[in-house]
Amino acid sequence: MTIKKYQGKTKEEAIALAKEELGNSVVIMNVKEVRQKGFLGLFKGNLYEVTAAVEDDAVAPQPFSVNRPITPAPTRGNFEAVADEKITFPAAAQEDALKDAFAAVNQVIHTKEKTIAEDVIKKDPVKKENVTENQSQNQPKQEKTEFRPLESMSFVEEISTERENENHTFYRMLYKVLLDNEVDEIFINQIMDDVEKVSHSTNGLDYLISNVYQKMILKLGQPDVISLSKSKPKVVFFIGPTGVGKTTTIAKIASKFKIEQEKKVALLTADTYRIAAAEQLRTYADILNTPLSIVYTPEDIAKEIEKLHEYDLILVDTAGFSHKNDAQREDMKTLLSSLPDTYERQIYLVLSSTTKYKDLIEITETYQNFCEYSLIFTKLDETRAYGNILNMKLKTGAPISYVTTGQNVPDDIEVVDTQKLVKQLLGGK
């Protein structure tokens, strides 16, 4: 991972400099306003400084030695926890429950150090001076190589053993936090392998946590949100299983563009399997004062869109189907391919964060067979485990875009906040 800082008179100028050197795949980690140097800081305007990062080629992980199940890593999602420069632990994650747990581990280490020192002195008061000397030099006393019982080991050797045990406690703690968040063990193992790579570094625990934190943000990537094209209209399809909230999600996005951005938005529905779905979308269309058209056959979509050629954005609701239903899958494939190439299209696969991981894998693989998509996760308010968001991003390689947190239109939708998501995955709130 390469991390660099850029300054500009405006935030946009600084970001542009970062993209010019590092490319469009750059991830903006932080933006802050800084004062220019000068006589008492006078007569000079402030600058904007952005911290930008871009991922280098992935490095294959080394085996992790803690006693835990080792699962072969997939070709996607591999990452290394080492950053190219020392990074201050992000302020947003300092209240993280995991951070508090790490502090508790350090407290245990210090307590055991004190206990061991007292035990050594009690057993052999003559060694008191040696203990003090070893503590200051932090080096084990040189003795002949021979077998010695535990109670005769030097203070520093005992401390070293204790530290090694506490490192294992730290590893297991991080492992458990991710596992409790239902992160796939394949990806947990990758993270833990990289933790071990830097665990012997002299940079300290904050450096280690910061690297893991930021590398997870990099792997989640930039959100792929709807961007309007110069050539009208932009056609956006929403696909996915039944009951995941596609129609409500469309209403939320339509409201954002119609009300907040004052764009001309039209709605289409190809869901003729459920009468209630069309009626629900018609209700939203009436409230927003936007047109709604029904597409009865895949071949009709071009004709309907042509009628709306002056609109900025057309949102297309589709029928949810079981990933095991071959006939409905073919209908969806035909619908998506029926859009003429003259129109720019975007596809979002809508998934519920409450769906079982095994089912999510089957669903995403089914849709990957005939289209490329970005991911929207709904119903985050109905779960406390967010591991499936990371799992599906690393499993499919598809960008994450939006998340929804309730039924309220248009409020309960937001562009995914990767920093907030990683903080939650690491035990924060």
XYZ file of C-alpha atoms in Angstrom:
429
model
C 0.000 0.000 0.000
C 1.316 3.428 -0.942
C 0.192 6.368 1.201
C 0.925 9.990 0.254
C -0.256 13.463 1.188
C -1.226 16.259 -1.203
C -2.064 19.916 -0.640
C -4.160 22.336 -2.631
C -6.013 25.614 -2.281
C -9.260 23.643 -2.356
C -10.202 20.124 -1.368
C -10.995 19.306 -4.993
C -7.568 20.522 -6.153
C -5.767 18.339 -3.596
C -7.841 15.285 -4.562
C -7.159 15.948 -8.240
C -3.404 15.968 -7.553
C -3.712 12.633 -5.768
C -5.641 11.067 -8.649
C -3.206 12.471 -11.196
C -0.262 10.697 -9.584
C -1.856 7.585 -8.074
C -4.691 6.983 -10.551
C -8.479 6.868 -10.272
C -8.397 3.823 -7.959
C -6.934 5.988 -5.193
C -8.766 5.964 -1.853
C -8.996 9.265 0.048
C -8.284 8.378 3.677
C -8.479 11.824 5.274
C -9.112 15.491 4.413
C -8.093 18.337 6.697
C -7.531 22.083 6.547
C -3.985 23.229 7.406
C -2.510 26.676 8.006
C 0.365 27.786 5.778
C 3.650 28.605 7.423
C 4.551 32.275 7.673
C 5.049 35.167 10.059
C 2.629 34.265 12.859
C 0.559 32.560 10.190
C -0.640 35.915 8.918
C -1.440 37.040 5.377
C -1.674 33.471 4.122
C -4.783 31.485 3.430
C -5.278 27.916 4.608
C -4.625 24.879 2.448
C -6.438 21.573 2.196
C -4.386 18.439 2.791
C -5.614 15.014 1.718
C -4.108 11.692 2.685
C -4.473 9.318 -0.260
C -3.739 5.619 -0.515
C -3.524 3.138 -3.339
C -3.100 -0.596 -3.057
C -0.003 -2.293 -4.395
C 0.027 -5.847 -5.711
C -1.277 -8.321 -3.179
C 1.246 -10.391 -1.234
C 0.514 -14.030 -0.523
C 0.014 -14.537 3.240
C 2.277 -16.712 5.391
C 0.795 -19.436 7.615
C -0.541 -18.221 10.941
C 0.808 -20.180 13.857
C -1.925 -19.739 16.469
C -4.013 -22.870 17.046
C -7.024 -22.226 14.810
C -8.517 -23.732 11.658
C -6.537 -22.794 8.557
C -8.628 -22.362 5.406
C -7.026 -21.886 1.989
C -7.237 -18.274 0.864
C -9.194 -17.494 -2.343
C -7.744 -15.663 -5.283
C -9.677 -12.509 -4.392
C -9.520 -10.512 -1.178
C -5.853 -11.141 -0.348
C -4.201 -8.250 1.423
C -1.224 -7.333 3.547
C -1.492 -5.383 6.793
C 1.744 -3.444 6.372
C 1.611 0.238 5.397
C 4.525 2.065 3.780
C 4.749 4.731 6.466
C 3.829 5.101 10.119
C 0.166 6.006 10.407
C -1.474 7.577 13.425
C -4.290 5.470 14.810
C -7.512 6.918 13.326
C -9.459 9.100 15.766
C -12.699 7.586 14.522
C -11.688 4.175 15.850
C -10.145 5.171 19.175
C -13.357 4.442 21.037
C -13.469 1.044 19.458
C -14.317 -1.776 21.831
C -11.438 -3.730 20.352
C -9.027 -0.931 21.277
C -10.261 -1.118 24.861
C -9.734 -4.855 24.829
C -6.157 -4.431 23.618
C -5.531 -1.988 26.459
C -6.802 -4.640 28.853
C -4.319 -7.123 27.397
C -1.467 -4.709 28.018
C -2.665 -4.239 31.593
C -2.566 -7.997 32.097
C 1.008 -8.061 30.786
C 2.134 -5.328 33.197
C 0.402 -7.037 36.111
C 2.089 -10.337 35.355
C 5.466 -8.634 34.962
C 5.119 -7.220 38.453
C 3.977 -10.548 39.877
C 6.880 -12.428 38.300
C 9.394 -9.888 39.582
C 8.041 -10.168 43.111
C 8.130 -13.972 42.944
C 11.727 -13.974 41.727
C 12.823 -11.670 44.559
C 10.970 -13.676 47.204
C 12.551 -16.948 46.051
C 16.066 -15.536 45.914
C 16.679 -12.088 47.461
C 20.237 -12.192 46.133
C 18.816 -11.978 42.608
C 17.183 -8.648 43.346
C 20.051 -6.698 41.824
C 20.071 -8.966 38.779
C 16.330 -8.461 38.336
C 16.738 -4.684 38.459
C 19.613 -4.819 36.009
C 17.696 -7.079 33.632
C 14.663 -4.805 33.792
C 16.731 -1.770 32.787
C 18.687 -3.482 30.040
C 15.744 -5.611 28.829
C 18.230 -8.391 27.999
C 18.357 -11.926 29.447
C 21.317 -12.742 31.662
C 23.852 -14.950 29.860
C 24.141 -18.345 31.509
C 25.437 -21.742 30.549
C 23.235 -23.714 28.235
C 21.589 -26.311 30.456
C 18.185 -27.456 31.516
C 16.685 -25.344 34.264
C 13.288 -25.620 35.988
C 10.856 -22.751 35.398
C 11.398 -21.172 38.806
C 15.113 -20.714 38.102
C 14.617 -18.890 34.772
C 15.722 -15.276 34.606
C 13.136 -12.525 34.995
C 13.390 -11.372 31.376
C 12.998 -14.908 30.036
C 9.832 -15.321 32.084
C 8.543 -11.969 30.841
C 9.279 -13.024 27.258
C 7.204 -16.155 27.757
C 4.366 -14.129 29.222
C 4.458 -11.638 26.343
C 4.303 -14.463 23.829
C 1.249 -15.871 25.600
C -0.423 -12.464 25.610
C 0.276 -12.069 21.882
C -1.660 -15.263 21.347
C -4.445 -13.828 23.510
C -4.460 -10.737 21.318
C -4.666 -12.830 18.131
C -7.546 -14.879 19.455
C -9.338 -11.750 20.620
C -9.199 -10.168 17.163
C -10.174 -13.482 15.593
C -13.208 -13.777 17.861
C -14.381 -10.209 17.185
C -14.369 -10.815 13.423
C -15.943 -14.249 13.799
C -18.723 -12.813 15.977
C -19.400 -10.350 13.147
C -19.820 -13.388 10.841
C -16.788 -12.630 8.695
C -15.852 -15.718 6.670
C -12.982 -17.659 8.247
C -11.167 -17.540 4.908
C -10.917 -13.766 5.147
C -10.270 -13.788 8.894
C -7.287 -16.054 8.292
C -5.929 -13.619 5.714
C -6.201 -10.779 8.211
C -4.606 -12.821 10.984
C -1.756 -13.925 8.737
C -0.955 -10.282 8.086
C -1.263 -9.406 11.763
C 1.441 -11.962 12.506
C 3.717 -10.433 9.861
C 3.954 -7.157 11.748
C 3.416 -8.461 15.286
C 7.169 -8.457 15.979
C 7.566 -4.891 14.719
C 8.823 -2.232 17.132
C 6.116 0.164 15.974
C 3.687 -0.943 18.659
C 0.069 -2.012 18.835
C -1.462 1.240 17.575
C 0.563 0.947 14.376
C -0.606 -2.623 13.884
C -4.287 -1.861 14.452
C -4.097 1.199 12.224
C -2.642 -0.821 9.359
C -5.318 -3.512 9.627
C -7.994 -0.820 9.870
C -6.831 1.057 6.804
C -6.150 -2.027 4.692
C -9.706 -3.231 5.356
C -10.965 0.165 4.191
C -8.877 -0.148 1.031
C -10.278 -3.591 0.321
C -13.847 -2.339 0.674
C -12.938 0.283 -1.942
C -14.760 3.377 -3.116
C -18.590 3.261 -3.205
C -20.067 2.921 -6.701
C -22.935 5.395 -6.604
C -25.264 6.484 -9.388
C -23.607 9.096 -11.590
C -25.648 10.770 -14.284
C -24.308 10.734 -17.825
C -24.224 13.586 -20.309
C -26.309 11.591 -22.761
C -29.813 11.212 -21.369
C -31.286 9.160 -19.905
C -29.190 7.062 -17.486
C -30.960 3.694 -17.017
C -30.441 1.921 -13.691
C -31.688 -1.622 -13.042
C -32.347 -3.006 -9.570
C -32.195 -6.792 -9.424
C -32.243 -9.327 -6.619
C -34.322 -11.904 -4.744
C -37.863 -11.312 -3.524
C -38.376 -9.542 -0.229
C -35.033 -7.730 -0.016
C -36.553 -4.243 -0.426
C -35.846 -3.374 -4.067
C -38.989 -1.271 -4.542
C -38.497 0.740 -1.350
C -34.827 1.273 -2.206
C -35.816 2.626 -5.632
C -38.254 5.048 -3.998
C -35.528 6.332 -1.665
C -33.044 6.891 -4.485
C -35.700 8.502 -6.685
C -36.528 10.898 -3.860
C -32.875 11.858 -3.404
C -32.407 12.742 -7.082
C -35.829 14.337 -7.544
C -35.944 16.462 -4.396
C -32.326 17.084 -3.414
C -30.739 17.310 -6.869
C -33.829 18.481 -8.781
C -33.331 15.934 -11.564
C -36.006 14.598 -13.862
C -36.636 11.036 -12.673
C -38.882 8.384 -14.188
C -39.783 4.920 -12.917
C -40.267 1.639 -14.788
C -41.347 -1.685 -13.381
C -40.878 -5.052 -15.009
C -42.311 -6.851 -11.984
C -45.576 -8.179 -13.393
C -45.496 -11.252 -11.149
C -46.751 -9.287 -8.150
C -49.572 -6.760 -8.613
C -48.780 -5.251 -5.225
C -45.261 -4.364 -6.355
C -46.513 -2.174 -9.222
C -49.111 -0.532 -6.994
C -46.497 0.206 -4.328
C -44.211 1.838 -6.872
C -47.157 3.778 -8.357
C -47.874 5.221 -4.926
C -44.304 6.494 -4.676
C -44.472 7.840 -8.241
C -47.637 9.804 -7.435
C -46.064 11.308 -4.325
C -42.945 12.348 -6.253
C -44.981 13.426 -9.288
C -42.898 11.250 -11.612
C -44.112 9.037 -14.469
C -44.388 5.264 -14.014
C -44.472 2.784 -16.907
C -44.995 -0.964 -16.798
C -42.888 -3.235 -19.001
C -44.837 -6.425 -19.745
C -42.254 -8.075 -22.001
C -38.470 -7.592 -22.239
C -38.862 -6.334 -25.784
C -41.026 -3.419 -24.576
C -38.291 -1.783 -22.544
C -36.670 0.032 -25.471
C -40.032 1.472 -26.549
C -40.877 2.682 -23.040
C -37.484 4.275 -22.490
C -37.686 6.069 -25.812
C -40.797 7.836 -24.527
C -38.715 9.134 -21.603
C -35.682 10.304 -23.570
C -35.756 13.780 -22.003
C -35.411 12.458 -18.450
C -32.108 12.434 -16.556
C -32.600 9.156 -14.735
C -34.779 6.096 -15.230
C -34.964 3.592 -12.363
C -36.112 0.095 -13.329
C -37.683 -2.248 -10.788
C -37.473 -5.931 -11.673
C -39.160 -9.086 -10.492
C -37.431 -10.915 -7.693
C -36.863 -14.564 -8.374
C -35.405 -17.589 -6.727
C -31.831 -18.202 -7.829
C -32.933 -21.796 -8.360
C -35.642 -20.865 -10.902
C -34.107 -21.298 -14.365
C -37.055 -19.822 -16.299
C -37.161 -16.589 -14.319
C -33.393 -16.294 -14.558
C -33.615 -16.432 -18.348
C -36.338 -13.759 -18.323
C -34.090 -11.470 -16.314
C -31.173 -12.102 -18.622
C -33.350 -11.238 -21.636
C -34.634 -8.043 -20.005
C -31.147 -6.726 -19.270
C -29.877 -7.541 -22.742
C -32.893 -5.882 -24.417
C -31.743 -2.386 -23.515
C -30.206 -0.799 -26.641
C -26.498 -0.012 -26.461
C -27.249 3.652 -27.114
C -28.297 3.998 -23.464
C -25.848 3.978 -20.580
C -26.925 1.501 -17.977
C -26.000 0.589 -14.407
C -27.037 -2.530 -12.466
C -27.415 -2.894 -8.716
C -27.877 -6.261 -7.038
C -29.927 -5.652 -3.898
C -29.220 -8.043 -1.012
C -30.524 -8.258 2.525
C -27.886 -8.194 5.256
C -30.016 -10.727 7.145
C -29.742 -13.412 4.443
C -27.643 -16.474 5.282
C -24.095 -16.380 3.922
C -24.453 -19.634 1.949
C -27.558 -18.283 0.228
C -25.809 -15.001 -0.571
C -23.029 -16.928 -2.289
C -25.509 -18.815 -4.482
C -27.474 -15.650 -5.284
C -24.433 -13.603 -6.295
C -22.989 -16.432 -8.381
C -26.306 -16.830 -10.210
C -26.421 -13.173 -11.230
C -22.709 -13.086 -12.053
C -23.366 -15.622 -14.780
C -25.144 -13.035 -16.951
C -24.344 -9.504 -15.716
C -21.928 -7.253 -13.859
C -23.347 -5.410 -10.889
C -22.651 -3.292 -7.822
C -24.018 -4.229 -4.407
C -26.695 -2.618 -2.244
C -27.272 -4.038 1.241
C -30.634 -3.495 2.939
C -32.018 -4.048 6.456
C -28.873 -3.122 8.362
C -31.221 -2.120 11.177
C -32.260 -5.765 11.541
C -28.828 -7.217 12.305
C -25.788 -6.553 14.472
C -23.397 -8.596 12.351
C -22.028 -6.835 9.266
C -19.536 -9.476 8.183
C -21.539 -10.466 5.106
C -20.928 -7.052 3.558
C -17.174 -7.614 3.692
C -17.606 -11.267 2.708
C -19.549 -10.518 -0.459
C -17.285 -7.655 -1.469
C -14.221 -9.923 -1.257
C -16.044 -12.962 -2.653
C -17.494 -11.268 -5.746
C -15.150 -8.326 -6.276
C -18.263 -6.197 -6.933
C -18.259 -2.618 -5.590
C -20.489 -1.735 -2.640
C -22.684 1.310 -3.145
C -25.576 2.007 -0.796
C -26.930 0.591 2.463
C -30.418 1.014 3.899
C -31.255 1.173 7.583
C -35.062 1.168 7.724
C -38.326 1.639 5.839
C -38.554 5.444 5.951
C -38.514 7.091 2.511
C -36.251 8.852 1.647
C -34.230 9.058 4.874
C -33.132 5.486 5.607
C -30.537 5.126 2.857
C -26.930 6.282 2.646
C -23.779 5.788 0.646
C -21.779 3.107 2.437
C -19.313 4.640 4.920
C -16.354 2.255 4.743
C -14.596 3.754 7.764
C -17.706 3.354 9.898
C -18.239 -0.190 8.582
C -14.674 -1.304 9.395
C -14.969 0.208 12.860
C -18.111 -1.876 13.421
C -16.412 -4.993 12.086
C -13.612 -4.460 14.628
C -16.047 -4.280 17.516
C -16.912 -0.576 17.584
C -20.300 1.077 17.445
